[in-house]
């Protein structure tokens, strides 16, 4: 079977030769041609996103060539198939996700041979795509999309009535194809940068936040929808050696891989200084100096907080960041604006102010980056108001729920123009019982001791009783931490309850029971037994629970 | 050393004294242990660890005291602990039988005197 389609001229280099058909019609007059050329090479097109560019070019091609359909198909990653990417008058081709094997049919041959193909009569041609016939097309002209000598796809137009294409019309189509090819090449570079920035960003974001007794912590990060806008927003939280919690939220000025790199540097420096025990204001000044020592200037906002679960006190300093929002258990909301200085990297040396506030049980601190509260045509105030509304509407009794509610309300339907991050710290409400989870790490023990001793004091225990019970509890935690030893991150559960018979403390791990080893074997158990009225160790396949009981503050105890 | 605890060292009558202030639990026991070991002089006859200002101690801290005593013993040095009447950690130390490893004194003076006394009992100890 012969090839009824024809490309009368042999395919030239780059397939740029127009298709010549005997035609009685004269070429367009030069003014009209110029206008049409202009419409396709319009510089304004370069400001569009790829999707918009493809759409707009197809509209202009349909208009300039007076055709009924226009479609763009791109070679997939395997380079074996063409996939419909955009279309005008042939939208179902994209909707149905039409794929054409390379070398097959009209578009398949254009791509394989990298030359234009003209089909005067579709009935006499080998067509792989049924939609072209279903649509009632009569004549087709297609050209390859070429980037640096490689075909990346096909642009084709179709007419419902039999027609021919003049040389200048074919040139015009090739010109549009070149424009499309460049747009796609740029978009692919752009996507690659987006992916790199996003990967970097995700690698640097904490996979899990520390779990400390008496405080809930939750965080979310949403990358920007547009490639070049990703990067720069971050948060981090670490348990500090003294049992307090360090929390940071920051925003590096700029976007993309560059901003993600600065963010990585800041995060490392912050962790190092935080682990050294630097207080918020001092740490901010040090990070300012770190940014100033960079060869490439960088600017960032940051808020760093240290929360002491024992005193329920929060110390913080802000370097030009969105102020922390404090929300009481009663719904009273206020922004903590006193301790703010310039962004990091702006001045050579800065002394930041530090503010300390006490947090009531059941209250929350909400930290965000401006991507959550800033919108282009309004002041920051409005965004902050919206944040307060969203937090209050969430009910506020769970850090995760607050994060989700804020993201849902302030970032409707994904299309974020900027990165956005949120961290919520919530102080556990006070009660006659404590139920908490903590990391099965020695670093979590001091905080657990503080929470328990504070709770015992409130329950009316004497100082000697507090010491005894706290020691026994720490021994149980130490056992649980040793059982949880392993390559995966583990948690232990600590429960404290007060009733008429005194206090009951329950420490559970989910590891396997190992009898105490070494020279100090069993000393922890010995201490627990001496300190408490009753010690009960229950082991099962799921883990071990130690239950400790002790009468406390007999005189004062009211139940 | 972590901010939970501080180890302050001085010398009394030629005897190294380490004052352990604050809290020792499994999160900082190793670091505190290193500091205490560091305060032992190889030339001396022992070490006094003053627990008067120790506000928290559990078996992690107790274990480090036993380890320290054993380590000193191999060098013919002694460990004396200062645990005054009313010290927070007094009952705990009695429960674990710390006297089996280290002498316990109610005052710093008594502890220092005990180490000096020990030096006279060890004629061939390092001078």
XYZ file of C-alpha atoms in Angstrom:
686
model
C 0.000 0.000 0.000
C 1.502 3.263 -1.124
C 1.729 6.340 0.926
C -1.118 8.611 -0.030
C 0.182 11.451 2.080
C 2.928 13.443 0.580
C 5.674 15.771 1.455
C 6.549 16.863 -2.019
C 9.916 18.240 -1.104
C 12.439 15.839 0.353
C 12.741 16.414 4.104
C 15.326 19.051 4.690
C 17.409 19.584 7.741
C 15.263 20.298 10.762
C 12.159 19.671 8.668
C 11.686 23.337 8.160
C 10.719 23.194 4.526
C 7.179 24.199 3.894
C 4.843 21.956 2.081
C 4.273 22.918 -1.481
C 1.051 22.098 -3.168
C -0.081 23.284 -6.506
C -2.436 26.012 -5.599
C -4.275 28.695 -7.439
C -4.362 30.893 -4.392
C -1.718 33.523 -4.064
C 0.461 33.927 -1.037
C -0.770 36.239 1.659
C 0.090 39.845 1.229
C 3.083 40.787 3.259
C 1.226 42.934 5.813
C -1.159 40.141 6.665
C 1.658 37.637 6.864
C 3.573 39.933 9.156
C 0.579 40.267 11.467
C 0.198 36.521 11.632
C 3.896 36.017 12.230
C 3.699 38.587 14.964
C 0.855 36.767 16.643
C 2.966 33.650 16.926
C 6.296 35.209 17.886
C 4.697 37.695 20.297
C 7.169 38.386 23.125
C 4.301 38.655 25.597
C 3.857 34.893 25.231
C 7.023 34.273 27.181
C 5.366 35.479 30.385
C 2.818 32.691 30.273
C 3.047 29.373 32.055
C 3.582 26.389 29.764
C -0.078 25.450 29.925
C -1.151 28.989 29.022
C 1.472 29.239 26.285
C 0.359 26.027 24.564
C -3.267 27.063 24.789
C -2.665 30.544 23.449
C -0.438 29.375 20.599
C -3.021 26.826 19.478
C -5.716 29.512 19.420
C -3.482 31.775 17.357
C -2.477 28.959 14.986
C -6.126 28.034 14.386
C -6.845 31.677 13.719
C -3.840 32.404 11.482
C -4.173 29.298 9.351
C -7.981 29.329 9.340
C -8.120 25.674 10.338
C -10.634 23.849 12.511
C -8.329 21.927 14.813
C -4.848 22.137 16.210
C -3.114 19.693 18.537
C 0.206 19.140 20.255
C 1.507 15.667 21.035
C 4.700 15.081 22.991
C 7.007 12.087 23.048
C 6.878 10.402 26.463
C 9.933 9.536 28.575
C 10.457 6.234 26.781
C 10.489 8.161 23.466
C 8.341 5.403 22.014
C 4.954 7.040 22.242
C 3.380 10.380 21.458
C 0.912 11.596 24.056
C -1.688 14.277 23.328
C -0.815 17.283 25.472
C -2.956 20.218 24.244
C -5.612 20.691 21.580
C -8.113 23.126 20.101
C -11.196 21.711 18.426
C -9.831 18.253 19.276
C -10.017 18.484 23.057
C -11.144 14.883 23.404
C -7.748 13.834 22.103
C -6.212 15.192 25.309
C -9.091 14.141 27.516
C -8.904 10.559 26.324
C -5.144 10.606 26.718
C -4.541 9.458 23.161
C -1.136 7.853 22.603
C 0.380 7.164 19.210
C 3.357 4.807 18.797
C 6.413 6.434 17.222
C 6.517 5.810 13.469
C 2.868 4.854 13.208
C 0.171 6.864 11.471
C 0.207 10.564 10.706
C 1.764 12.047 13.860
C 3.907 8.971 14.502
C 5.600 9.341 11.134
C 6.169 13.076 11.496
C 8.010 12.424 14.757
C 9.958 9.402 13.489
C 11.023 11.093 10.245
C 11.322 14.598 11.681
C 9.629 16.141 8.669
C 6.327 17.847 7.901
C 3.576 15.702 6.466
C 0.567 16.909 4.554
C -2.512 14.733 4.112
C -4.896 16.220 1.536
C -7.524 13.525 2.017
C -7.777 11.629 5.261
C -9.726 8.759 3.647
C -6.700 7.849 1.579
C -4.227 7.980 4.441
C -3.067 5.669 7.174
C -4.297 7.309 10.362
C -3.607 5.795 13.788
C -5.804 8.133 15.767
C -9.533 7.357 15.332
C -10.533 10.719 16.787
C -9.303 12.517 13.665
C -11.833 10.631 11.509
C -14.577 10.777 14.144
C -14.174 14.537 14.209
C -14.793 14.629 10.435
C -11.439 16.115 9.465
C -10.601 16.079 5.766
C -7.096 17.536 5.419
C -4.181 17.544 7.866
C -0.808 19.244 8.110
C 1.688 18.414 10.804
C 5.229 19.484 11.692
C 7.771 18.130 14.187
C 8.721 19.913 17.431
C 12.503 19.977 17.444
C 14.849 20.970 20.264
C 18.584 20.866 19.604
C 18.173 18.419 16.736
C 15.940 16.058 18.707
C 12.276 15.586 18.071
C 10.189 16.061 21.203
C 6.726 15.989 19.627
C 4.353 17.022 16.885
C 2.115 20.002 16.158
C -0.666 19.370 13.692
C -3.654 21.252 12.293
C -6.756 19.941 10.541
C -9.525 21.199 8.328
C -13.113 19.938 8.119
C -13.142 20.772 4.432
C -10.585 19.589 1.879
C -7.851 22.184 1.561
C -4.232 22.720 0.730
C -1.579 24.688 2.598
C 0.649 27.246 0.981
C 4.337 27.485 1.573
C 4.002 30.520 3.881
C 1.242 28.815 5.857
C 3.407 25.774 6.390
C 6.268 28.064 7.441
C 3.974 29.739 9.897
C 3.055 26.378 11.402
C 6.718 25.423 11.697
C 7.401 28.762 13.389
C 4.656 28.052 15.920
C 6.119 24.576 16.415
C 9.537 26.063 17.161
C 7.964 28.426 19.672
C 6.188 25.513 21.344
C 9.392 23.451 21.382
C 11.332 26.215 23.144
C 8.521 26.695 25.642
C 8.498 23.008 26.457
C 12.274 22.820 26.735
C 12.205 25.726 29.199
C 9.363 24.178 31.126
C 11.295 20.937 31.456
C 14.363 22.711 32.798
C 12.082 24.551 35.139
C 10.444 21.351 36.307
C 13.833 19.843 36.957
C 14.820 22.783 39.151
C 11.455 22.519 40.860
C 12.058 18.868 41.611
C 15.563 19.529 42.917
C 14.367 22.362 45.156
C 11.442 20.314 46.366
C 13.561 17.247 47.100
C 16.081 19.369 48.982
C 13.304 21.027 50.903
C 11.703 17.743 51.879
C 15.022 16.214 52.880
C 15.610 19.111 55.246
C 12.156 19.157 56.778
C 11.897 17.059 59.934
C 10.289 13.691 59.171
C 8.891 13.579 62.680
C 8.805 16.142 65.454
C 10.081 15.334 68.922
C 7.466 14.000 71.307
C 7.984 15.496 74.744
C 5.701 14.907 77.674
C 3.223 17.663 78.371
C 3.386 19.292 74.993
C 2.010 18.460 71.570
C 3.836 19.536 68.473
C 2.655 19.434 64.868
C 4.003 20.947 61.661
C 3.095 21.168 57.990
C 4.919 22.355 54.901
C 3.272 23.055 51.544
C 5.474 23.831 48.545
C 4.452 26.560 46.137
C 2.563 25.454 43.045
C 4.926 27.185 40.632
C 8.343 25.658 40.184
C 10.461 28.757 40.739
C 8.591 29.678 43.904
C 9.520 26.548 45.855
C 12.087 26.667 48.596
C 13.075 28.749 51.545
C 10.335 28.129 54.101
C 11.249 25.702 56.841
C 10.703 24.640 60.386
C 12.499 22.472 62.868
C 12.119 21.252 66.430
C 14.588 19.465 68.693
C 14.709 18.284 72.257
C 17.495 20.205 73.985
C 19.859 18.592 76.505
C 18.184 20.322 79.465
C 14.817 18.801 78.613
C 13.402 21.897 76.979
C 12.202 22.093 73.419
C 13.740 24.285 70.713
C 11.438 25.273 67.844
C 12.295 27.302 64.775
C 10.262 28.584 61.852
C 11.957 30.531 59.097
C 11.675 31.914 55.610
C 14.655 32.536 53.344
C 14.208 35.433 50.967
C 14.150 34.125 47.398
C 13.137 30.825 45.924
C 14.427 27.746 44.207
C 17.531 25.705 44.841
C 19.472 28.757 46.083
C 16.979 29.470 48.848
C 16.826 25.791 49.783
C 20.620 25.738 50.190
C 20.574 28.824 52.457
C 17.810 27.184 54.438
C 19.919 24.055 54.870
C 22.843 26.118 56.163
C 20.640 28.023 58.589
C 19.062 24.854 59.877
C 22.436 23.201 60.575
C 23.796 26.295 62.297
C 20.623 26.665 64.323
C 20.769 23.067 65.527
C 24.403 23.433 66.529
C 23.796 26.609 68.523
C 20.544 25.296 69.994
C 22.259 22.116 71.240
C 24.897 24.330 72.843
C 22.052 25.789 74.878
C 22.032 29.250 73.281
C 19.026 31.297 74.259
C 16.694 32.669 71.555
C 17.990 36.265 71.324
C 21.617 35.172 71.398
C 20.975 32.466 68.827
C 19.300 34.928 66.455
C 22.331 37.250 66.687
C 24.647 34.314 65.945
C 22.601 33.229 62.921
C 22.659 36.805 61.684
C 26.435 36.588 61.770
C 26.377 33.212 59.992
C 24.377 34.713 57.115
C 26.666 37.746 56.986
C 29.690 35.506 56.484
C 28.221 33.961 53.328
C 29.908 34.946 50.094
C 26.547 35.328 48.403
C 24.373 37.645 50.468
C 21.227 36.100 51.876
C 18.366 37.352 53.987
C 15.932 35.355 56.052
C 13.290 35.794 58.680
C 13.233 33.509 61.683
C 11.469 32.984 64.957
C 13.207 30.757 67.477
C 11.507 29.596 70.650
C 12.550 27.573 73.667
C 9.707 25.969 75.550
C 10.245 24.687 79.072
C 7.530 22.095 79.773
C 8.238 22.262 83.500
C 7.732 25.989 83.954
C 5.399 26.065 80.931
C 7.394 29.087 79.871
C 8.157 30.088 76.339
C 11.137 32.293 75.513
C 11.516 33.533 71.975
C 13.128 36.029 69.646
C 12.030 37.038 66.169
C 14.117 38.241 63.255
C 11.471 40.018 61.214
C 9.205 36.977 61.171
C 5.412 36.801 61.336
C 4.702 37.102 65.102
C 3.754 33.963 67.060
C 0.041 33.653 67.768
C -0.873 32.647 71.321
C -4.310 31.121 71.798
C -5.596 30.401 75.288
C -7.796 27.443 76.194
C -10.605 30.022 76.543
C -10.173 31.159 72.916
C -8.374 34.368 73.773
C -5.968 35.032 70.856
C -3.120 37.513 70.663
C 0.034 37.985 68.607
C 3.292 38.149 70.563
C 4.896 41.122 68.874
C 7.280 42.548 71.433
C 10.433 40.573 70.671
C 11.100 41.406 67.044
C 14.203 42.639 65.297
C 15.367 42.950 61.683
C 15.573 39.895 59.395
C 18.803 37.888 59.523
C 21.513 39.049 57.142
C 20.363 42.647 56.811
C 22.655 44.309 59.339
C 26.224 43.523 60.257
C 25.484 42.995 63.946
C 22.147 42.904 65.688
C 21.148 42.434 69.303
C 17.787 40.783 69.323
C 15.235 41.232 72.080
C 13.881 38.215 73.909
C 10.447 37.800 75.394
C 9.249 35.155 77.826
C 5.623 34.282 78.362
C 3.988 31.665 80.530
C 1.586 29.347 78.752
C -1.509 28.152 80.562
C -2.500 24.479 80.309
C -4.496 23.902 77.134
C -3.096 26.951 75.325
C -1.422 26.905 71.915
C 1.260 28.766 70.029
C 0.806 28.991 66.260
C 3.833 29.807 64.103
C 3.483 30.413 60.368
C 5.425 31.733 57.408
C 4.056 34.583 55.327
C 2.990 32.207 52.549
C 0.037 31.308 54.764
C -1.073 34.808 55.680
C 0.028 37.077 52.833
C -2.022 37.680 49.723
C -0.906 40.032 46.975
C -3.602 42.696 47.162
C -4.043 43.127 50.885
C -2.186 44.023 54.023
C -0.689 41.503 56.416
C -3.302 42.456 59.029
C -6.056 40.787 57.052
C -4.066 37.609 56.711
C -3.362 37.574 60.441
C -7.081 38.028 61.131
C -7.831 35.085 58.866
C -5.241 33.015 60.746
C -6.913 33.777 64.087
C -10.316 32.862 62.647
C -9.003 29.586 61.260
C -7.324 28.627 64.546
C -10.420 29.448 66.607
C -12.695 27.640 64.152
C -10.577 24.494 64.527
C -11.689 24.118 68.138
C -8.020 24.142 69.129
C -7.886 20.935 71.140
C -5.272 19.115 69.086
C -2.078 20.461 67.495
C -2.533 18.371 64.356
C -6.140 19.487 63.974
C -5.118 23.147 64.244
C -2.447 22.686 61.537
C -4.889 20.948 59.208
C -7.650 23.513 59.776
C -5.321 26.441 59.080
C -3.864 24.883 55.934
C -7.356 23.996 54.678
C -8.773 27.459 55.282
C -5.819 29.613 54.299
C -4.485 27.600 51.364
C -7.616 26.738 49.439
C -7.143 24.189 46.710
C -3.426 23.802 46.552
C -2.521 26.553 44.073
C -0.251 28.291 46.572
C 1.782 31.128 45.093
C 4.386 30.840 47.835
C 5.741 28.141 50.129
C 3.929 27.894 53.400
C 4.824 26.351 56.738
C 3.019 26.104 60.039
C 4.041 24.739 63.428
C 1.679 24.410 66.360
C 2.781 23.840 69.943
C 0.043 22.970 72.367
C 0.404 22.691 76.125
C -1.399 19.680 77.556
C -4.427 20.651 79.599
C -4.099 20.006 83.328
C -6.069 17.200 84.873
C -5.976 14.487 87.495
C -4.362 12.278 84.938
C -1.534 12.511 82.422
C -1.338 10.427 79.281
C 1.529 11.143 77.018
C 3.845 9.631 74.492
C 7.496 10.435 74.300
C 10.511 9.419 72.273
C 12.198 6.325 73.663
C 15.394 8.344 74.061
C 17.348 9.285 77.183
C 16.937 12.941 76.212
C 13.198 12.717 76.891
C 13.681 11.569 80.497
C 14.358 14.977 82.124
C 11.156 16.401 80.658
C 9.159 13.368 81.801
C 10.535 13.782 85.317
C 9.559 17.432 85.367
C 6.049 16.783 84.160
C 5.540 14.045 86.719
C 6.992 16.043 89.614
C 4.905 19.064 88.721
C 1.791 16.911 88.517
C 2.598 15.275 91.874
C 3.055 18.684 93.494
C -0.350 19.744 92.212
C -1.751 16.464 93.541
C -0.544 17.402 97.032
C 2.487 15.131 97.337
C 5.310 16.125 99.701
C 8.798 16.903 98.338
C 10.126 13.559 99.622
C 7.253 11.720 97.946
C 7.829 13.645 94.747
C 11.476 12.584 94.770
C 10.645 8.917 95.364
C 7.899 8.671 92.756
C 9.872 10.636 90.185
C 12.909 8.395 90.636
C 10.758 5.274 90.263
C 9.118 6.734 87.165
C 12.511 7.592 85.638
C 13.686 4.028 86.343
C 10.646 2.654 84.545
C 11.270 5.021 81.617
C 14.922 3.941 81.517
C 13.852 0.293 81.319
C 11.382 1.091 78.561
C 14.001 3.022 76.610
C 16.412 0.093 76.852
C 13.713 -2.313 75.633
C 12.928 -0.050 72.732
C 16.501 -0.105 71.558
C 16.616 -0.728 67.843
C 17.112 0.822 64.457
C 13.637 2.355 64.271
C 12.406 5.365 66.130
C 10.299 4.198 69.062
C 8.018 5.836 71.554
C 7.008 4.985 75.073
C 3.769 5.788 76.837
C 3.579 7.343 80.255
C 0.329 7.533 82.175
C -0.248 8.999 85.618
C -3.525 8.822 87.519
C -4.608 10.027 90.927
C -7.346 8.359 92.957
C -8.335 7.693 96.553
C -5.563 5.106 96.907
C -2.806 7.440 95.735
C -0.967 7.694 92.438
C -0.626 5.080 89.748
C 2.082 5.472 87.137
C 2.140 3.329 84.072
C 5.081 3.174 81.662
C 4.713 1.106 78.503
C 7.146 0.231 75.754
C 6.557 -1.712 72.596
C 9.858 -3.522 72.439
C 10.816 -6.935 73.682
C 11.622 -7.569 77.310
C 15.285 -8.096 77.959
C 16.458 -9.045 81.400
C 18.790 -6.445 82.888
C 22.418 -7.109 82.048
C 25.848 -5.978 83.193
C 27.290 -5.239 86.586
C 24.418 -2.995 87.552
C 21.832 -5.612 86.759
C 18.523 -5.063 88.413
C 19.450 -1.918 90.305
C 16.647 0.032 88.608
C 14.067 -2.535 89.671
C 15.480 -2.541 93.189
C 15.127 1.245 93.350
C 11.562 1.140 92.001
C 10.544 -1.438 94.611
C 12.053 0.603 97.417
C 10.454 3.844 96.313
C 6.933 2.605 95.635
C 4.281 0.644 97.522
C 3.738 -1.713 94.591
C 5.616 -2.474 91.376
C 4.076 -4.660 88.751
C 5.878 -5.632 85.520
C 3.685 -7.059 82.775
C 5.352 -8.343 79.632
C 3.607 -9.510 76.521
C 4.474 -9.910 72.870
C 3.501 -6.321 72.289
C 5.818 -4.939 74.912
C 6.207 -4.307 78.597
C 4.157 -2.203 80.994
C 5.432 -1.259 84.426
C 2.729 -0.194 86.881
C 3.864 1.730 89.956
C 1.615 2.560 92.918
C 2.208 4.763 95.904
C 0.124 6.527 98.551
C 0.975 10.211 98.565
C 0.200 13.280 100.701
C -2.162 11.250 102.852
C -3.071 14.230 105.013
C -3.800 16.635 102.175
C -5.086 14.222 99.592
C -8.628 15.071 98.663
C -10.474 12.968 96.173
C 28.206 18.580 80.742
C 24.563 19.133 80.025
C 22.879 22.055 81.750
C 21.045 19.631 84.051
C 24.146 19.240 86.185
C 27.404 21.023 86.942
C 30.584 19.487 88.277
C 32.745 21.988 90.184
C 36.196 20.838 91.161
C 38.609 22.119 93.809
C 41.421 20.744 95.937
C 41.276 20.471 99.729
C 44.415 19.455 101.630
C 45.728 18.009 98.390
C 42.551 15.997 97.866
C 40.494 16.600 94.703
C 36.873 17.437 95.494
C 34.097 17.380 92.885
C 30.834 19.084 93.815
C 27.964 17.621 91.846
C 25.244 20.225 91.549
C 21.886 19.568 89.941
C 20.335 16.465 88.471
C 21.761 13.251 87.072
C 19.640 10.830 85.077
C 20.192 8.591 82.049
C 20.284 11.600 79.728
C 23.469 13.051 81.238
C 25.002 10.306 83.414
C 27.742 9.484 80.915
C 28.771 13.133 80.564
C 28.769 13.662 84.333
C 30.789 10.456 84.746
C 33.410 11.754 82.319
C 33.689 14.983 84.292
C 34.122 13.148 87.574
C 36.774 10.874 86.103
C 38.496 13.966 84.749
C 38.700 15.477 88.213
C 40.738 12.552 89.557
C 44.453 13.268 89.635
C 46.693 10.307 88.964
C 49.007 11.432 91.771
C 46.279 11.651 94.426
C 44.979 9.029 96.794
C 41.343 9.423 95.985
C 38.429 11.624 95.159
C 35.667 13.235 97.187
C 32.325 13.627 95.428
C 30.118 16.083 97.274
C 26.438 15.238 96.771
C 25.097 17.972 99.119
C 23.752 19.962 96.218
C 22.593 17.027 94.094
C 18.869 17.537 93.632
C 18.093 14.403 91.655
C 19.760 11.043 91.291
C 18.474 7.685 90.115
C 20.115 4.384 89.240
C 21.854 5.942 86.228
C 23.719 8.210 88.663
C 24.152 5.450 91.229
C 25.709 3.193 88.596
C 28.189 5.862 87.678
C 29.242 6.176 91.346
C 29.776 2.398 91.553
C 31.785 2.477 88.306
C 33.854 5.377 89.569
C 34.608 3.593 92.863
C 35.698 0.464 91.003
C 37.900 2.458 88.683
C 39.598 4.226 91.593
C 40.028 0.978 93.493
C 42.101 -0.535 90.707
C 44.501 2.373 91.183
C 44.482 1.991 94.957
C 42.548 5.224 95.230
C 39.395 5.702 97.294
C 36.063 7.333 96.618
C 34.363 9.190 99.468
C 30.896 10.652 99.147
C 29.612 13.665 101.059
C 25.952 13.074 101.909
C 24.745 15.335 104.737
C 21.751 14.589 106.959
C 18.700 15.711 105.053
C 20.337 15.424 101.615
C 17.746 14.646 98.951
C 19.679 11.625 97.702
C 20.436 10.130 101.141
C 17.664 7.546 101.269
C 18.259 6.418 97.703
C 21.974 5.863 98.333
C 21.189 3.812 101.431
C 18.674 1.692 99.477
C 21.237 0.767 96.840
C 23.923 0.116 99.448
C 26.440 2.593 98.136
C 28.559 2.108 101.305
C 29.668 -1.214 99.855
C 31.605 0.721 97.210
C 32.392 4.096 98.719
C 32.688 5.618 102.161
C 29.889 8.010 103.019
C 30.503 11.062 105.193
C 28.126 13.699 106.483
C 30.588 16.559 105.952
C 33.178 17.582 103.418
C 35.830 17.871 106.123
C 35.249 14.290 107.247
C 35.452 13.036 103.650
C 38.697 14.899 102.938
C 40.161 13.653 106.222
C 39.237 10.089 105.265
C 41.120 10.355 101.978
C 44.157 11.837 103.733
C 43.930 8.975 106.248
C 43.835 6.475 103.374
C 47.048 7.945 101.932
C 48.858 6.982 105.156
C 47.602 3.401 104.825
C 49.031 3.066 101.343
C 52.774 3.406 101.781
C 53.674 2.517 98.199
C 50.907 4.573 96.597
C 51.928 7.330 94.177
C 53.372 10.252 96.081
